[in-house]
CSV table of C-alpha atoms in Angstrom, one decimal:
chain,number,residue,atom,x,y,z
R,29,UNK,CA,-19.2,18.5,1.2
R,30,UNK,CA,-16.2,16.7,0.6
R,31,UNK,CA,-13.9,17.6,-2.3
R,32,UNK,CA,-14.3,14.5,-4.7
R,33,UNK,CA,-12.8,16.2,-7.8
R,34,UNK,CA,-9.8,13.9,-7.8
R,35,UNK,CA,-11.9,10.5,-7.9
R,36,UNK,CA,-12.9,10.6,-11.6
R,37,UNK,CA,-9.5,11.5,-13.0
R,38,UNK,CA,-7.9,8.8,-10.6
R,39,UNK,CA,-10.5,6.1,-12.2
R,40,UNK,CA,-9.7,7.2,-15.5
R,41,UNK,CA,-5.8,6.4,-14.8
R,42,UNK,CA,-6.6,2.6,-14.3
R,43,UNK,CA,-7.7,-0.1,-16.4
R,44,UNK,CA,-10.7,-1.8,-14.6
R,45,UNK,CA,-14.1,-3.3,-14.9
R,46,UNK,CA,-17.3,-1.1,-14.2
R,47,UNK,CA,-17.8,-3.1,-11.1
R,48,UNK,CA,-14.3,-2.4,-9.7
R,49,UNK,CA,-14.4,1.0,-10.6
R,50,UNK,CA,-17.8,1.6,-8.8
R,51,UNK,CA,-16.5,0.1,-5.6
R,52,UNK,CA,-13.5,2.3,-5.9
R,53,UNK,CA,-15.7,5.4,-6.6
R,54,UNK,CA,-17.9,4.5,-3.4
R,55,UNK,CA,-14.9,3.9,-1.3
R,56,UNK,CA,-13.0,7.0,-2.3
R,57,UNK,CA,-16.1,9.2,-1.6
R,58,UNK,CA,-16.6,7.6,2.0
R,59,UNK,CA,-13.0,8.1,2.7
R,60,UNK,CA,-12.9,11.6,1.6
R,61,UNK,CA,-16.0,12.4,3.6
R,62,UNK,CA,-14.0,11.7,6.7
R,63,UNK,CA,-12.0,14.3,9.0
R,64,UNK,CA,-8.3,14.2,8.1
R,65,UNK,CA,-6.5,11.9,10.5
R,66,UNK,CA,-2.8,11.3,10.9
R,67,UNK,CA,-1.8,8.7,13.4
R,68,UNK,CA,2.0,8.6,12.6
R,69,UNK,CA,3.4,9.6,16.0
R,70,UNK,CA,1.0,8.0,18.4
R,71,UNK,CA,-1.5,5.3,19.1
R,72,UNK,CA,-4.1,4.7,16.1
R,73,UNK,CA,-7.0,3.9,18.3
R,74,UNK,CA,-8.8,7.0,17.1
R,75,UNK,CA,-8.7,5.7,13.6
R,76,UNK,CA,-10.5,2.4,14.0
R,77,UNK,CA,-13.5,3.5,12.2
R,78,UNK,CA,-11.7,5.4,9.7
R,79,UNK,CA,-10.5,4.5,6.2
R,80,UNK,CA,-7.0,6.6,6.7
R,81,UNK,CA,-6.6,5.8,3.1
R,82,UNK,CA,-4.3,7.0,0.3
R,83,UNK,CA,-5.7,10.0,-1.4
R,84,UNK,CA,-7.1,9.0,-4.9
R,85,UNK,CA,-4.1,10.8,-7.0
R,86,UNK,CA,-1.7,8.8,-4.9
R,87,UNK,CA,-3.6,5.6,-5.6
R,88,UNK,CA,-3.3,6.3,-9.4
R,89,UNK,CA,0.5,6.8,-9.2
R,90,UNK,CA,0.8,3.6,-7.2
R,91,UNK,CA,-1.2,1.7,-9.8
R,92,UNK,CA,0.7,3.2,-12.6
R,93,UNK,CA,4.3,2.4,-11.1
R,94,UNK,CA,3.0,-1.2,-10.5
R,95,UNK,CA,2.0,-1.6,-14.2
R,96,UNK,CA,5.0,0.3,-15.6
R,97,UNK,CA,7.5,-2.0,-13.6
R,98,UNK,CA,5.5,-5.3,-14.0
R,99,UNK,CA,5.5,-5.8,-10.2
R,100,UNK,CA,3.7,-9.2,-9.2
R,101,UNK,CA,4.7,-9.5,-5.7
R,102,UNK,CA,3.7,-6.7,-3.5
R,103,UNK,CA,3.5,-5.9,0.3
R,104,UNK,CA,1.2,-3.6,1.8
R,105,UNK,CA,1.8,-2.4,5.4
R,106,UNK,CA,-1.3,-0.9,6.8
R,107,UNK,CA,-4.3,-2.3,4.8
R,108,UNK,CA,-7.2,-0.6,6.9
R,109,UNK,CA,-10.4,-0.9,4.9
R,110,UNK,CA,-8.6,-2.2,1.9
R,111,UNK,CA,-9.1,0.6,-0.5
R,112,UNK,CA,-5.4,1.0,-1.8
R,113,UNK,CA,-5.2,-2.8,-1.8
R,114,UNK,CA,-7.8,-2.9,-4.7
R,115,UNK,CA,-5.3,-0.8,-6.7
R,116,UNK,CA,-2.4,-3.1,-5.8
R,117,UNK,CA,-4.3,-6.4,-6.6
R,118,UNK,CA,-5.7,-4.7,-9.9
R,119,UNK,CA,-2.1,-3.9,-11.1
R,120,UNK,CA,-0.6,-7.2,-9.8
R,121,UNK,CA,-3.4,-9.2,-11.4
R,122,UNK,CA,-3.1,-7.6,-14.7
R,123,UNK,CA,0.8,-8.0,-14.7
R,124,UNK,CA,0.6,-11.7,-13.7
R,125,UNK,CA,-2.3,-12.4,-16.4
R,126,UNK,CA,-0.2,-10.6,-19.1
R,127,UNK,CA,2.9,-12.8,-18.4
R,128,UNK,CA,0.9,-15.9,-17.5
R,129,UNK,CA,2.6,-16.2,-14.2
R,130,UNK,CA,1.8,-15.9,-10.5
R,131,UNK,CA,1.3,-12.8,-8.4
R,132,UNK,CA,0.2,-11.8,-4.9
R,133,UNK,CA,-0.5,-8.9,-2.7
R,134,UNK,CA,0.3,-9.6,0.9
R,135,UNK,CA,-1.7,-7.2,2.8
R,136,UNK,CA,-1.4,-6.6,6.6
R,137,UNK,CA,-4.1,-5.5,9.1
R,138,UNK,CA,-3.9,-5.6,12.9
R,139,UNK,CA,-7.4,-4.6,13.7
R,140,UNK,CA,-9.9,-7.5,13.2
R,141,UNK,CA,-12.9,-5.0,12.3
R,142,UNK,CA,-10.8,-3.4,9.7
R,143,UNK,CA,-9.7,-6.7,8.2
R,144,UNK,CA,-13.4,-7.7,8.1
R,145,UNK,CA,-14.5,-4.6,6.4
R,146,UNK,CA,-11.4,-5.0,3.8
R,147,UNK,CA,-12.8,-8.5,2.9
R,148,UNK,CA,-16.0,-7.1,2.4
R,149,UNK,CA,-14.8,-4.5,0.0
R,150,UNK,CA,-12.7,-7.0,-1.8
R,151,UNK,CA,-15.5,-9.4,-2.3
R,152,UNK,CA,-17.5,-6.5,-3.6
R,153,UNK,CA,-14.9,-5.7,-6.0
R,154,UNK,CA,-15.1,-9.3,-7.3
R,155,UNK,CA,-12.9,-12.2,-7.8
R,156,UNK,CA,-10.6,-10.3,-10.3
R,157,UNK,CA,-9.4,-8.4,-7.1
R,158,UNK,CA,-10.0,-10.9,-4.2
R,159,UNK,CA,-8.1,-13.9,-5.6
R,160,UNK,CA,-4.8,-11.9,-5.8
R,161,UNK,CA,-4.8,-11.0,-2.1
R,162,UNK,CA,-3.5,-12.6,0.9
R,163,UNK,CA,-4.6,-10.8,4.0
R,164,UNK,CA,-2.5,-11.5,7.1
R,165,UNK,CA,-4.1,-10.4,10.3
R,166,UNK,CA,-2.3,-9.4,13.4
R,167,UNK,CA,1.2,-7.6,14.2
R,168,UNK,CA,2.9,-7.2,11.0
R,169,UNK,CA,6.3,-7.7,13.0
R,170,UNK,CA,5.1,-11.2,13.5
R,171,UNK,CA,3.1,-11.9,10.5
R,172,UNK,CA,5.8,-10.9,7.9
R,173,UNK,CA,8.5,-12.9,9.6
R,174,UNK,CA,7.8,-16.0,7.5
R,175,UNK,CA,6.5,-17.0,4.1
R,176,UNK,CA,7.5,-14.0,2.1
R,177,UNK,CA,8.0,-14.4,-1.7
R,178,UNK,CA,11.5,-15.1,-2.9
R,179,UNK,CA,11.2,-11.8,-4.6
R,180,UNK,CA,9.3,-8.6,-3.6
R,181,UNK,CA,8.8,-6.1,-6.2
R,182,UNK,CA,7.1,-3.3,-4.3
R,183,UNK,CA,6.4,-2.3,-0.7
R,184,UNK,CA,3.9,0.3,0.2
R,185,UNK,CA,4.2,1.7,3.8
R,186,UNK,CA,1.1,3.5,4.7
R,187,UNK,CA,1.2,2.8,8.5
R,188,UNK,CA,1.9,4.3,12.0
R,189,UNK,CA,5.5,5.7,11.4
R,190,UNK,CA,7.3,3.6,14.1
R,191,UNK,CA,6.4,0.5,12.2
R,192,UNK,CA,7.7,1.7,8.9
R,193,UNK,CA,11.4,0.7,9.7
R,194,UNK,CA,10.8,-2.6,11.2
R,195,UNK,CA,8.5,-3.5,8.2
R,196,UNK,CA,11.2,-2.4,5.7
R,197,UNK,CA,13.8,-4.6,7.7
R,198,UNK,CA,11.5,-7.7,7.3
R,199,UNK,CA,11.0,-7.3,3.6
R,200,UNK,CA,14.6,-6.0,2.7
R,201,UNK,CA,16.1,-9.3,2.3
R,202,UNK,CA,13.6,-10.2,-0.3
R,203,UNK,CA,13.5,-6.8,-2.2
R,204,UNK,CA,14.5,-7.2,-5.7
R,205,UNK,CA,17.0,-4.8,-7.5
R,206,UNK,CA,14.8,-2.3,-8.9
R,207,UNK,CA,12.1,-3.0,-6.2
R,208,UNK,CA,10.0,0.1,-5.0
R,209,UNK,CA,9.3,1.3,-1.6
R,210,UNK,CA,6.5,4.1,-1.4
R,211,UNK,CA,5.9,5.8,1.9
R,212,UNK,CA,2.9,8.1,2.6
R,213,UNK,CA,3.0,11.4,4.5
R,214,UNK,CA,6.7,11.6,4.7
R,215,UNK,CA,6.7,15.5,4.9
R,216,UNK,CA,4.0,16.0,7.3
R,217,UNK,CA,5.0,13.1,9.5
R,218,UNK,CA,8.8,13.8,9.2
R,219,UNK,CA,9.6,13.5,13.0
R,220,UNK,CA,8.0,10.0,13.0
R,221,UNK,CA,10.0,8.9,9.9
R,222,UNK,CA,13.5,10.0,11.2
R,223,UNK,CA,14.8,6.5,11.7
R,224,UNK,CA,13.3,5.3,8.2
R,225,UNK,CA,15.0,8.2,6.4
R,226,UNK,CA,18.1,7.4,8.1
R,227,UNK,CA,18.1,3.9,6.9
R,228,UNK,CA,17.0,4.9,3.4
R,229,UNK,CA,19.8,7.6,3.2
R,230,UNK,CA,22.4,5.2,4.4
R,231,UNK,CA,24.5,4.3,1.2
R,232,UNK,CA,25.3,1.0,2.4
R,233,UNK,CA,21.6,-0.1,2.3
R,234,UNK,CA,21.3,0.5,-1.5
R,235,UNK,CA,18.4,3.0,-2.0
R,236,UNK,CA,18.0,6.0,-4.1
R,237,UNK,CA,15.0,8.0,-3.5
R,238,UNK,CA,12.9,11.1,-4.1
R,239,UNK,CA,9.8,12.8,-2.6
R,240,UNK,CA,6.8,13.4,-5.1
R,241,UNK,CA,4.9,16.8,-4.1
R,242,UNK,CA,1.9,15.0,-3.5
R,243,UNK,CA,-0.3,16.2,-0.2
R,244,UNK,CA,1.7,15.4,2.9
R,245,UNK,CA,4.7,14.0,0.8
R,246,UNK,CA,5.0,10.7,-0.9
R,247,UNK,CA,8.4,9.2,-0.9
R,248,UNK,CA,9.6,6.9,-3.4
R,249,UNK,CA,12.6,4.9,-2.9
R,250,UNK,CA,14.3,2.4,-5.4
R,251,UNK,CA,16.6,-0.5,-4.2
R,252,UNK,CA,19.6,-0.3,-6.6
R,253,UNK,CA,21.6,-2.8,-4.6
R,254,UNK,CA,24.6,-2.4,-2.4
């Protein structure tokens, strides 16, 4: 039996309708039932049928970071089946509604089957989630080249590690001062993230960062400006 003990504390950390909470509960249970998969340093074909999702406690942290910073424009690199995207859209929608303004989560997924499942999950969560998400299908190195928001508040990198730095380079010109970059599995996949870490550690790029002690490591970087 999978260890689902983190699910309810995670759901207690978010403000959401019963419909959204039930979808999240179901998706987390399915994701935690899978064998662990780390496709950070090689091809991801073995993950086509897997969630490869953020752990529940990481999802709670991401949601709370988004709410506390008022983030309204978010880019997610590595959407998979769309579980973490629901947390992003939930926070962005609540922040935007509070301010009576616009907001958007730009989700990215290269695999058509995963993109289709993600859309199903967002539809099940309801319009309060679905309407805030723009899913860009295909190679994100192409799909993120154009039509990004003038200001990006938050970038989530939960993707094959060789794509992390190229993604950051595309989003970097739009990242606001105080914008956050969160990267999953930076300890367990440290070898794959060497180029990304070198970029973030270079003082000329304007980042300050720490690694939160979550399973596998969760890097949190803040763009403080050059």
